[in-house]
Short mmCIF file of C-alpha atoms and ligand atoms in Angstrom, two decimals:
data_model
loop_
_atom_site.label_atom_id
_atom_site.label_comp_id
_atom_site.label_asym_id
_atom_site.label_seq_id
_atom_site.Cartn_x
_atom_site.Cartn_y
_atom_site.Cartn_z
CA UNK A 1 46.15 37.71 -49.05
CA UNK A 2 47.84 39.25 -52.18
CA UNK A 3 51.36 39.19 -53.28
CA UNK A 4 53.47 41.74 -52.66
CA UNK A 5 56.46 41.49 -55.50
CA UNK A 6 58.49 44.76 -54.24
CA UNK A 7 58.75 42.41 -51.13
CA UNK A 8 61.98 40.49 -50.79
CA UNK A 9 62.39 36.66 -49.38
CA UNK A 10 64.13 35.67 -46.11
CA UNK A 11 65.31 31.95 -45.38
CA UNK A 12 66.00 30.74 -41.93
CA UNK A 13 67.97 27.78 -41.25
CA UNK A 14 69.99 28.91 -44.70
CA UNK A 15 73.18 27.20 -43.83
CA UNK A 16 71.13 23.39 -43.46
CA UNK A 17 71.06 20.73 -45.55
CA UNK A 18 67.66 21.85 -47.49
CA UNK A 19 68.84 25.58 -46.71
CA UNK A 20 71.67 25.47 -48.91
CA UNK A 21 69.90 24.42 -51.98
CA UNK A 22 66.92 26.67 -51.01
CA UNK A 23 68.38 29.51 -50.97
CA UNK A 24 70.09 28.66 -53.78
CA UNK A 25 67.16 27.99 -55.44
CA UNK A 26 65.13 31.15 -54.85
CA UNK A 27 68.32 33.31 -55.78
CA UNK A 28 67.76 32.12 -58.70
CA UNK A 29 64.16 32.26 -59.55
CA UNK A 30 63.95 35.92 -57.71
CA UNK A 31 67.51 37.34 -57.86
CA UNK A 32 70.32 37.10 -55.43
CA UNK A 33 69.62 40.37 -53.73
CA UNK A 34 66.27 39.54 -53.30
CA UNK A 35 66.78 36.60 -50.54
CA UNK A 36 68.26 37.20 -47.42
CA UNK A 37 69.49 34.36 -45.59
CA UNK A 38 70.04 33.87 -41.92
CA UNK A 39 71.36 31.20 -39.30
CA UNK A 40 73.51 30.37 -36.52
CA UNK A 41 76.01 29.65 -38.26
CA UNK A 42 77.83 30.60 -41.08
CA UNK A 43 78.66 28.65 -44.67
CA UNK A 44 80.23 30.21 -47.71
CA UNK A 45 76.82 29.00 -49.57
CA UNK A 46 74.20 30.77 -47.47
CA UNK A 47 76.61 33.83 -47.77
CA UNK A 48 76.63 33.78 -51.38
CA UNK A 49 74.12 36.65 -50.83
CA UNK A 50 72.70 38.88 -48.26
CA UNK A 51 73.82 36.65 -45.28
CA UNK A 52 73.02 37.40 -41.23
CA UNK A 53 73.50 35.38 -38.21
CA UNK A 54 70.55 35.69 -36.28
CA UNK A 55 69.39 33.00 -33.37
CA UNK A 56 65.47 32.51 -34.32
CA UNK A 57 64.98 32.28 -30.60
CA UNK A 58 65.86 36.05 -30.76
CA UNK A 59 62.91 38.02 -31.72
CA UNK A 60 64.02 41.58 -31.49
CA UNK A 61 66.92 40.44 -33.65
CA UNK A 62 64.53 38.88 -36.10
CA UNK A 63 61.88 41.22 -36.21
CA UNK A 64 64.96 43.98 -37.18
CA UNK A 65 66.27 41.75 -39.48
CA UNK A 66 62.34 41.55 -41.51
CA UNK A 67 62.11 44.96 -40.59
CA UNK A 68 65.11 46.39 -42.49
CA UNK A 69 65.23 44.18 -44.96
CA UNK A 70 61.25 44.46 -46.21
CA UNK A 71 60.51 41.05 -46.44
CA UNK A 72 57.30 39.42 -47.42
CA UNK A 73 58.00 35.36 -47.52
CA UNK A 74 59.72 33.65 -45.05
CA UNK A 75 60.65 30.27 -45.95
CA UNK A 76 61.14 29.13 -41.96
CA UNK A 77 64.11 25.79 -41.96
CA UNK A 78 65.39 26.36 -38.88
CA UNK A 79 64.78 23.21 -36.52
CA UNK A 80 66.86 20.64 -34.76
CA UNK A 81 66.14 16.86 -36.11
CA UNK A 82 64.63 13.64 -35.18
CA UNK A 83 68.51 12.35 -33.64
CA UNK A 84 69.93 15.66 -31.80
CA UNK A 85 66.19 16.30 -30.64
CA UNK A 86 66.04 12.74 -28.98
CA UNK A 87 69.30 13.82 -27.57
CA UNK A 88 68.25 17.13 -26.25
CA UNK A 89 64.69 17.06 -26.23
CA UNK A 90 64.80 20.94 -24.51
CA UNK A 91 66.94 23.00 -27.28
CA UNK A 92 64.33 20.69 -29.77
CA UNK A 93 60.96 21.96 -28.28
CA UNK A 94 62.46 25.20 -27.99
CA UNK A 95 64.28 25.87 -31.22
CA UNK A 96 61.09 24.06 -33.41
CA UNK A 97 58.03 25.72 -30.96
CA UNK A 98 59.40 29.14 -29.83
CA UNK A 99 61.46 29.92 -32.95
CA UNK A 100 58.46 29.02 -35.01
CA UNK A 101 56.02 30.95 -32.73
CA UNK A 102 58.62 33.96 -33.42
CA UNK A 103 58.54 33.32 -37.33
CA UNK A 104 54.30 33.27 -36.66
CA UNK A 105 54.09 36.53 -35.01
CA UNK A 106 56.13 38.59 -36.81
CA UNK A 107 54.31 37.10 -39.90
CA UNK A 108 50.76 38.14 -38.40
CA UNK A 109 52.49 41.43 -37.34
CA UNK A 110 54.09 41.97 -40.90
CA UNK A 111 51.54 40.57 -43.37
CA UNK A 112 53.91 37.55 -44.70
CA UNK A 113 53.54 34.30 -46.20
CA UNK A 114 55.12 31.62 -44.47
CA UNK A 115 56.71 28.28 -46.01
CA UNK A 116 57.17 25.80 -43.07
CA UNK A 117 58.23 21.99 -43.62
CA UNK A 118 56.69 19.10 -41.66
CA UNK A 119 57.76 15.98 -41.57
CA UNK A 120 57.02 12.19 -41.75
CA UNK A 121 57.96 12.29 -38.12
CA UNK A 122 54.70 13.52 -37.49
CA UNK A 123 53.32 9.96 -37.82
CA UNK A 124 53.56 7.47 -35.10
CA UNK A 125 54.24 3.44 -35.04
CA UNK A 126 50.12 3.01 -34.88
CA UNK A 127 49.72 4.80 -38.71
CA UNK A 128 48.95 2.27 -41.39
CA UNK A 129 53.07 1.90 -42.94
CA UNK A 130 52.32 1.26 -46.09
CA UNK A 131 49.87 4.51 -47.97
CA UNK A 132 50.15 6.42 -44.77
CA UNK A 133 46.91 8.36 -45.15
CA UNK A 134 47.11 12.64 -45.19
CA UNK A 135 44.40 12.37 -42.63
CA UNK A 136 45.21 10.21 -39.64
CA UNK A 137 45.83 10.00 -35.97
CA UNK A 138 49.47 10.99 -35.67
CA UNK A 139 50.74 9.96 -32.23
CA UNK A 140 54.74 10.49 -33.02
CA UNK A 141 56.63 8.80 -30.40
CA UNK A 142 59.68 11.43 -30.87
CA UNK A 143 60.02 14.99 -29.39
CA UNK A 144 60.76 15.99 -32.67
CA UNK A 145 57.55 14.52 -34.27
CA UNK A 146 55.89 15.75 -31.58
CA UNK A 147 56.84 19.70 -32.08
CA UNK A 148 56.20 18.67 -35.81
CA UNK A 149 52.47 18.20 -34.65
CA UNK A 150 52.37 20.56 -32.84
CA UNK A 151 54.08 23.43 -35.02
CA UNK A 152 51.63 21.77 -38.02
CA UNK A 153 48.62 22.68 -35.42
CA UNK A 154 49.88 25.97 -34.81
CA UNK A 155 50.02 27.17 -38.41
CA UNK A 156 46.87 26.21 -39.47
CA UNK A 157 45.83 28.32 -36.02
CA UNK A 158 47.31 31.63 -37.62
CA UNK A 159 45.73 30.70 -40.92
CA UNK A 160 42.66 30.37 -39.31
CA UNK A 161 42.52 33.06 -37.07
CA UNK A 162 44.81 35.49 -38.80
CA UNK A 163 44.49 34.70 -42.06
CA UNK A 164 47.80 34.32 -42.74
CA UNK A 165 49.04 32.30 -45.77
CA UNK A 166 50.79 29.28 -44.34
CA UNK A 167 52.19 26.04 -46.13
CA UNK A 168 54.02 23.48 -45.57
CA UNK A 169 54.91 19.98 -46.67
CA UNK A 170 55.71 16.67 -44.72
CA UNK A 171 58.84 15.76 -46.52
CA UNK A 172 60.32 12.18 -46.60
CA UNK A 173 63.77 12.01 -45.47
CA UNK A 174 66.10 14.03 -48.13
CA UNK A 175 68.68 13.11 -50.01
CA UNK A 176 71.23 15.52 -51.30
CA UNK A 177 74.94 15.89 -52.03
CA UNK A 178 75.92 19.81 -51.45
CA UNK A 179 75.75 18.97 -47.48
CA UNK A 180 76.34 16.69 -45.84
CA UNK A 181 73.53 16.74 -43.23
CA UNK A 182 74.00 15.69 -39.57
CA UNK A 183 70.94 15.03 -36.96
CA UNK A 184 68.41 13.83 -38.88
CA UNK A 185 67.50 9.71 -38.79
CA UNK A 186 67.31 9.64 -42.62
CA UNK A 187 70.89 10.44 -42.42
CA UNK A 188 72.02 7.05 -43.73
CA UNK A 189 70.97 7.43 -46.85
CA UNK A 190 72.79 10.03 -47.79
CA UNK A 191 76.02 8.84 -46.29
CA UNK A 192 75.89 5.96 -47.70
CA UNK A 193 76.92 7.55 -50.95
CA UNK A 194 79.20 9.94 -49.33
CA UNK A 195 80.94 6.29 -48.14
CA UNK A 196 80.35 4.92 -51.35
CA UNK A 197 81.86 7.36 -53.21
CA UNK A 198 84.89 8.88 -50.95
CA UNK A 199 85.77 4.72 -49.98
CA UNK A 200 83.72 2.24 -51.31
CA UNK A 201 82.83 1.50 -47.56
CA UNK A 202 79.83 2.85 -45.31
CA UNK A 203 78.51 1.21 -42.17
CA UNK A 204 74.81 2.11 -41.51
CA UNK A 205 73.56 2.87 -38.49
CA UNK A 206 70.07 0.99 -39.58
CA UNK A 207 69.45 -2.52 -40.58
CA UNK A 208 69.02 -3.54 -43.84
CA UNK A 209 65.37 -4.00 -43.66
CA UNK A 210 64.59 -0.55 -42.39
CA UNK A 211 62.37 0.70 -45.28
CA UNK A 212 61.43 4.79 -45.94
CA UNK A 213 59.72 7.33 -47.68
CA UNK A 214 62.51 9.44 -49.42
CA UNK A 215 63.00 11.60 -51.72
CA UNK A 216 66.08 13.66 -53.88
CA UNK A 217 66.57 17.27 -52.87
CA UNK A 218 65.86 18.46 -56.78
CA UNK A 219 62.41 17.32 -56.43
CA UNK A 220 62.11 18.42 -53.19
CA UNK A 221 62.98 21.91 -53.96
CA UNK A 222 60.51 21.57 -57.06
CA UNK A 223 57.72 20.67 -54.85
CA UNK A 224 58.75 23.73 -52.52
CA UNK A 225 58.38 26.07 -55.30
CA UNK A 226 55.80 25.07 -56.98
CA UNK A 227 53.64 24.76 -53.72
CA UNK A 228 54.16 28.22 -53.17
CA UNK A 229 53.02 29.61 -56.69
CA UNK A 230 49.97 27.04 -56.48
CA UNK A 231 46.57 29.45 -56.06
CA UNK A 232 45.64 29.66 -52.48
CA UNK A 233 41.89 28.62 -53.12
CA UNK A 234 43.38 25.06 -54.84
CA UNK A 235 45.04 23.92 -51.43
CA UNK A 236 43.13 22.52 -49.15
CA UNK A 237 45.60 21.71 -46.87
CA UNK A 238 47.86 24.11 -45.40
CA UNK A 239 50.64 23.61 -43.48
CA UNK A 240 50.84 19.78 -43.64
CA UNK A 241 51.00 18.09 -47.24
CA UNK A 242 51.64 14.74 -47.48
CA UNK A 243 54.67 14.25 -50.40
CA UNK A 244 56.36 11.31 -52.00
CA UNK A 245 58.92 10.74 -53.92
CA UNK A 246 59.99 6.74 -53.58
CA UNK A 247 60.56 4.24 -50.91
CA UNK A 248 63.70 1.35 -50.40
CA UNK A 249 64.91 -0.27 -47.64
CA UNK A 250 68.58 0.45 -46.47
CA UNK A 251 70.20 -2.99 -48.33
CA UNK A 252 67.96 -2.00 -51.49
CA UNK A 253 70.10 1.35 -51.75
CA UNK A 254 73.15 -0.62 -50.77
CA UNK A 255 72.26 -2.45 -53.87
CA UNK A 256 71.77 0.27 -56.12
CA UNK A 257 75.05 1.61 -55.15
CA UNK A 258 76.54 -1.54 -56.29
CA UNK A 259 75.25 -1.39 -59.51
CA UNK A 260 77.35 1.70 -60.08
CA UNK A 261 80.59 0.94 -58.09
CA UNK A 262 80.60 -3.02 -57.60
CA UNK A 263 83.55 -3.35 -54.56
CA UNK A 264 81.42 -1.02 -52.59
CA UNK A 265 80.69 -2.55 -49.25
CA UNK A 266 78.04 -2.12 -47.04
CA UNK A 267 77.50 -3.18 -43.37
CA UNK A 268 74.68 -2.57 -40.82
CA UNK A 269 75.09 -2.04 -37.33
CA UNK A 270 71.52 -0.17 -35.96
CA UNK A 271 72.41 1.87 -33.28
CA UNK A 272 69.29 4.33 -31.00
CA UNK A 273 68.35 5.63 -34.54
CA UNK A 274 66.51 2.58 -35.32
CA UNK A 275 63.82 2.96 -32.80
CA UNK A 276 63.03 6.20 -34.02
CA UNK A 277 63.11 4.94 -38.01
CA UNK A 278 61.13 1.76 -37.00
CA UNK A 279 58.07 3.98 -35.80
CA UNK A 280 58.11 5.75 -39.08
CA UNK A 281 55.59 4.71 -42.32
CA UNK A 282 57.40 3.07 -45.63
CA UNK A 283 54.83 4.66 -47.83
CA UNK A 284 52.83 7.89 -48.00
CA UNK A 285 49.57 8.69 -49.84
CA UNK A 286 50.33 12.00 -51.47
CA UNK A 287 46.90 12.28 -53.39
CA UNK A 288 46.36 15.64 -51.81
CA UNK A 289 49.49 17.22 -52.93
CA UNK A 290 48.45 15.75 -56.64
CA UNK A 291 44.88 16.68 -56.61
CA UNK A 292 45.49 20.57 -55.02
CA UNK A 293 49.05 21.66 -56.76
CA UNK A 294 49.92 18.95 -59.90
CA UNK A 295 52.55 17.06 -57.64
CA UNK A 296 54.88 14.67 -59.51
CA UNK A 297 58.14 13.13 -58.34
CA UNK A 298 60.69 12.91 -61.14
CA UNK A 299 63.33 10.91 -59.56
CA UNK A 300 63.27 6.93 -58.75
CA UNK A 301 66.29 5.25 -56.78
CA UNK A 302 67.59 4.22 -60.07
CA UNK A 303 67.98 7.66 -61.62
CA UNK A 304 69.27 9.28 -57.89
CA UNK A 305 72.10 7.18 -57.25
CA UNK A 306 73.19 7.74 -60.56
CA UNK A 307 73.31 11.90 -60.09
CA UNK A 308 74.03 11.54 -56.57
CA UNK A 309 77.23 9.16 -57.63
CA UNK A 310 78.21 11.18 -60.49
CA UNK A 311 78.21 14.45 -58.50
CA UNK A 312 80.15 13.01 -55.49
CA UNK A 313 82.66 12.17 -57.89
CA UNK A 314 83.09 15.36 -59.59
P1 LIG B 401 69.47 21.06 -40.93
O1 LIG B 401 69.73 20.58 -39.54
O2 LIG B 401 70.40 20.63 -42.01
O3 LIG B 401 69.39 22.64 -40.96
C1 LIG B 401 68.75 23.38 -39.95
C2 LIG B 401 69.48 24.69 -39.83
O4 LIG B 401 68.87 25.42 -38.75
C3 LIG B 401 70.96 24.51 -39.49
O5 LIG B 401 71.77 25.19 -40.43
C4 LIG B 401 71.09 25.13 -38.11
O6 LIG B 401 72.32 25.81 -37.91
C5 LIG B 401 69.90 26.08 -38.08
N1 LIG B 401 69.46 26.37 -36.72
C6 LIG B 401 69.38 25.53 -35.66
N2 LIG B 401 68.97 26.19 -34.57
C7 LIG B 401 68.78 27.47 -34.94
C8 LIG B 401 68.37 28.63 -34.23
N3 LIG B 401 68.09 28.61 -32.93
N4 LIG B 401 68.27 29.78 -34.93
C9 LIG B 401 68.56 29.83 -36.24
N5 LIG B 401 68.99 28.76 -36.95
C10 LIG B 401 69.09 27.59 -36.30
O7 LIG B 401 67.97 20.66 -41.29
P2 LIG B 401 67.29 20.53 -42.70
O8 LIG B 401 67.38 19.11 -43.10
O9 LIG B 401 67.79 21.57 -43.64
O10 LIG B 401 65.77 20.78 -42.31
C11 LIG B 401 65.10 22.01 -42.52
C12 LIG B 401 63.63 21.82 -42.20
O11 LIG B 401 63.08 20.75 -42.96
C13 LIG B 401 63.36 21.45 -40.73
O12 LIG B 401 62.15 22.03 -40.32
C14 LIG B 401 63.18 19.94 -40.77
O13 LIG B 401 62.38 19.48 -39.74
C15 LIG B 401 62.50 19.77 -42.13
N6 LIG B 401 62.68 18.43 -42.67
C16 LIG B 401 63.88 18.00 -43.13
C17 LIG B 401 64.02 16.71 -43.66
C18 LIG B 401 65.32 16.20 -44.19
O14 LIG B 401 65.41 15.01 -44.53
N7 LIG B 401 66.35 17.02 -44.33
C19 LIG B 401 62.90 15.86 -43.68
C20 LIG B 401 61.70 16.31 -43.15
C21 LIG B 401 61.59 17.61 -42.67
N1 LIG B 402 65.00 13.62 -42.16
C1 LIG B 402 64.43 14.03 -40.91
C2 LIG B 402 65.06 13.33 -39.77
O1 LIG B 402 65.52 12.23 -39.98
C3 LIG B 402 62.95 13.73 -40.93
O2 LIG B 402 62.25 14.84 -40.65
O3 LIG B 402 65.05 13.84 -38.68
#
């Protein structure tokens, strides 16, 4: 399919925690009046722009909202996460399978391309931890890894049988200072610096052992990008790339913390979230992403906690 450049960008789920810097992001590259935002609810970010509120679950409202607005890309972030989907398994399958099967139509109906993230949720307790292959029986244990499966499955169903350009990355839990995210299991470690840096004192909801593929939002906005401008004849994947950045254990980011503020304090008290971290891989094989679209993390732990400090502090 060919790109259309008189065509402007929409972002759903603008006002989230990767929607913030996203939109952001693509303001910048494309121009602010080129990228609509929408959500359910409002921040002075995602309004920086052409802002809407708009429920993905409503597709006339959508549809009007592509419609008016001539949009080509749709980079699709609305979802509920791993935690609140555990808690309300119902508003997850719906928000993540009907909202997406909204974004799919319209984009068969309309002629779009289509970013949509996966996850590392999409793997199950049985995957090989450490390397986690591209390729491999999933078998999530979570609702939320399970509409990650199946919304992966579903994509590569348009792009098969509509030939729509779809793709999408399994990002490692994100780690980010603009927003404070809420939800998600890989939540910790980005409180943790919010603790560290507003009161030298967090208490994490996972143990110190709990070890997981991660990654800092500048990179992961990189990848984003540059996954989008990659030739679609180099991807062999679509909807479903395997992507790492680096991988710690809870007390080994404690520890990194404390080599830039020394009385912070850590404690660990797991609550429900553990379960759902413990079925999760440590490592991921991102050879794909490398091979298909020149992948490369920039960031280590090292070099994050010093940004992520230094901009807390600001
Ligand atoms: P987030 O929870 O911070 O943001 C999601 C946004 O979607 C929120 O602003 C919310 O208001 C909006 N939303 C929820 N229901 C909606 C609805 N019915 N209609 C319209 N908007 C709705 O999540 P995020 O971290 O920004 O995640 C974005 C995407 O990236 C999701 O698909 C998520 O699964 C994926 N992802 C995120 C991470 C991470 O660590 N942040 C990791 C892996 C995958
Ligand atoms: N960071 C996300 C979560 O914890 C993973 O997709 O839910």
């Amino acid at each position: 399919m060919s790109i259309d450049n008189t065509k402007k960008i929409l972002v759903t789920g603008a006002a989230g925690q990767i929607g913030i810097e996203l939109t952001a992001a693509l303001r910048e590259k494309y121009g602010t009046e080129s990228v609509m935002a929408i959500d359910i609810r409002e921040t002075e970010a995602a309004k920086s722009g052409p802002f809407k509120i708009c429920n993905i679950l409503d597709l006339n409202k959508y549809k009007k909202i592509v419609n008016d607005n001539n949009i080509g890309t749709v980079y699709h972030l609305a979802a509920i996460l791993s935690a609140t989907g555990e808690k309300n398994p119902k508003l997850c399958f719906d928000v993540n399978m009907n909202g997406l099967q909204n974004v799919l139509e319209v984009a068969r109906e309309y002629n779009q391309r289509i970013f949509c993230p996966s996850s590392i949720a999409v793997f199950g307790p049985d995957v090989p931890k450490e390397n986690t292959p591209q390729n491999v029986a999933l078998n999530p244990t979570t609702v939320y890894g399970l509409t990650k499966v199946a919304g992966e499955l579903l994509c590569d169903y348009y792009v098969n049988k509509y030939n729509v350009d779809i793709r999408g990355i399994r990002y490692p839990g994100l780690i980010s200072w603009k927003n404070k995210p809420s939800g998600g299991t890989t939540d910790y470690a980005v409180e943790i610096y919010f603790g560290a840096a507003q009161n030298e004192k967090y208490q994490c909801f996972v143990n110190e052992e709990t070890r997981l593929p991660m990654m800092y939002m500048p990179d992961a906005i990189r990848g984003t990008l540059e996954l989008m401008d990659a030739p679609l004849k180099s991807l062999k994947y679509h909807s479903n790339y395997n992507l790492s950045g680096m991988s710690f254990s809870a007390g080994e980011l404690a520890e990194s913390i404390q080599k830039v503020i020394p009385n912070f304090e850590c404690t660990f008290k797991p609550d429900s979230r553990q379960e759902i971290a413990d079925s999760w891989p440590v490592t991921i094989d991102d050879g794909a992403a490398k091979k298909d679209w020149g992948w490369k993390p920039k960031f280590d732990i090292k070099t994050m906690t010093k940004d992520m400090l230094k901009n807390l502090r600001n």
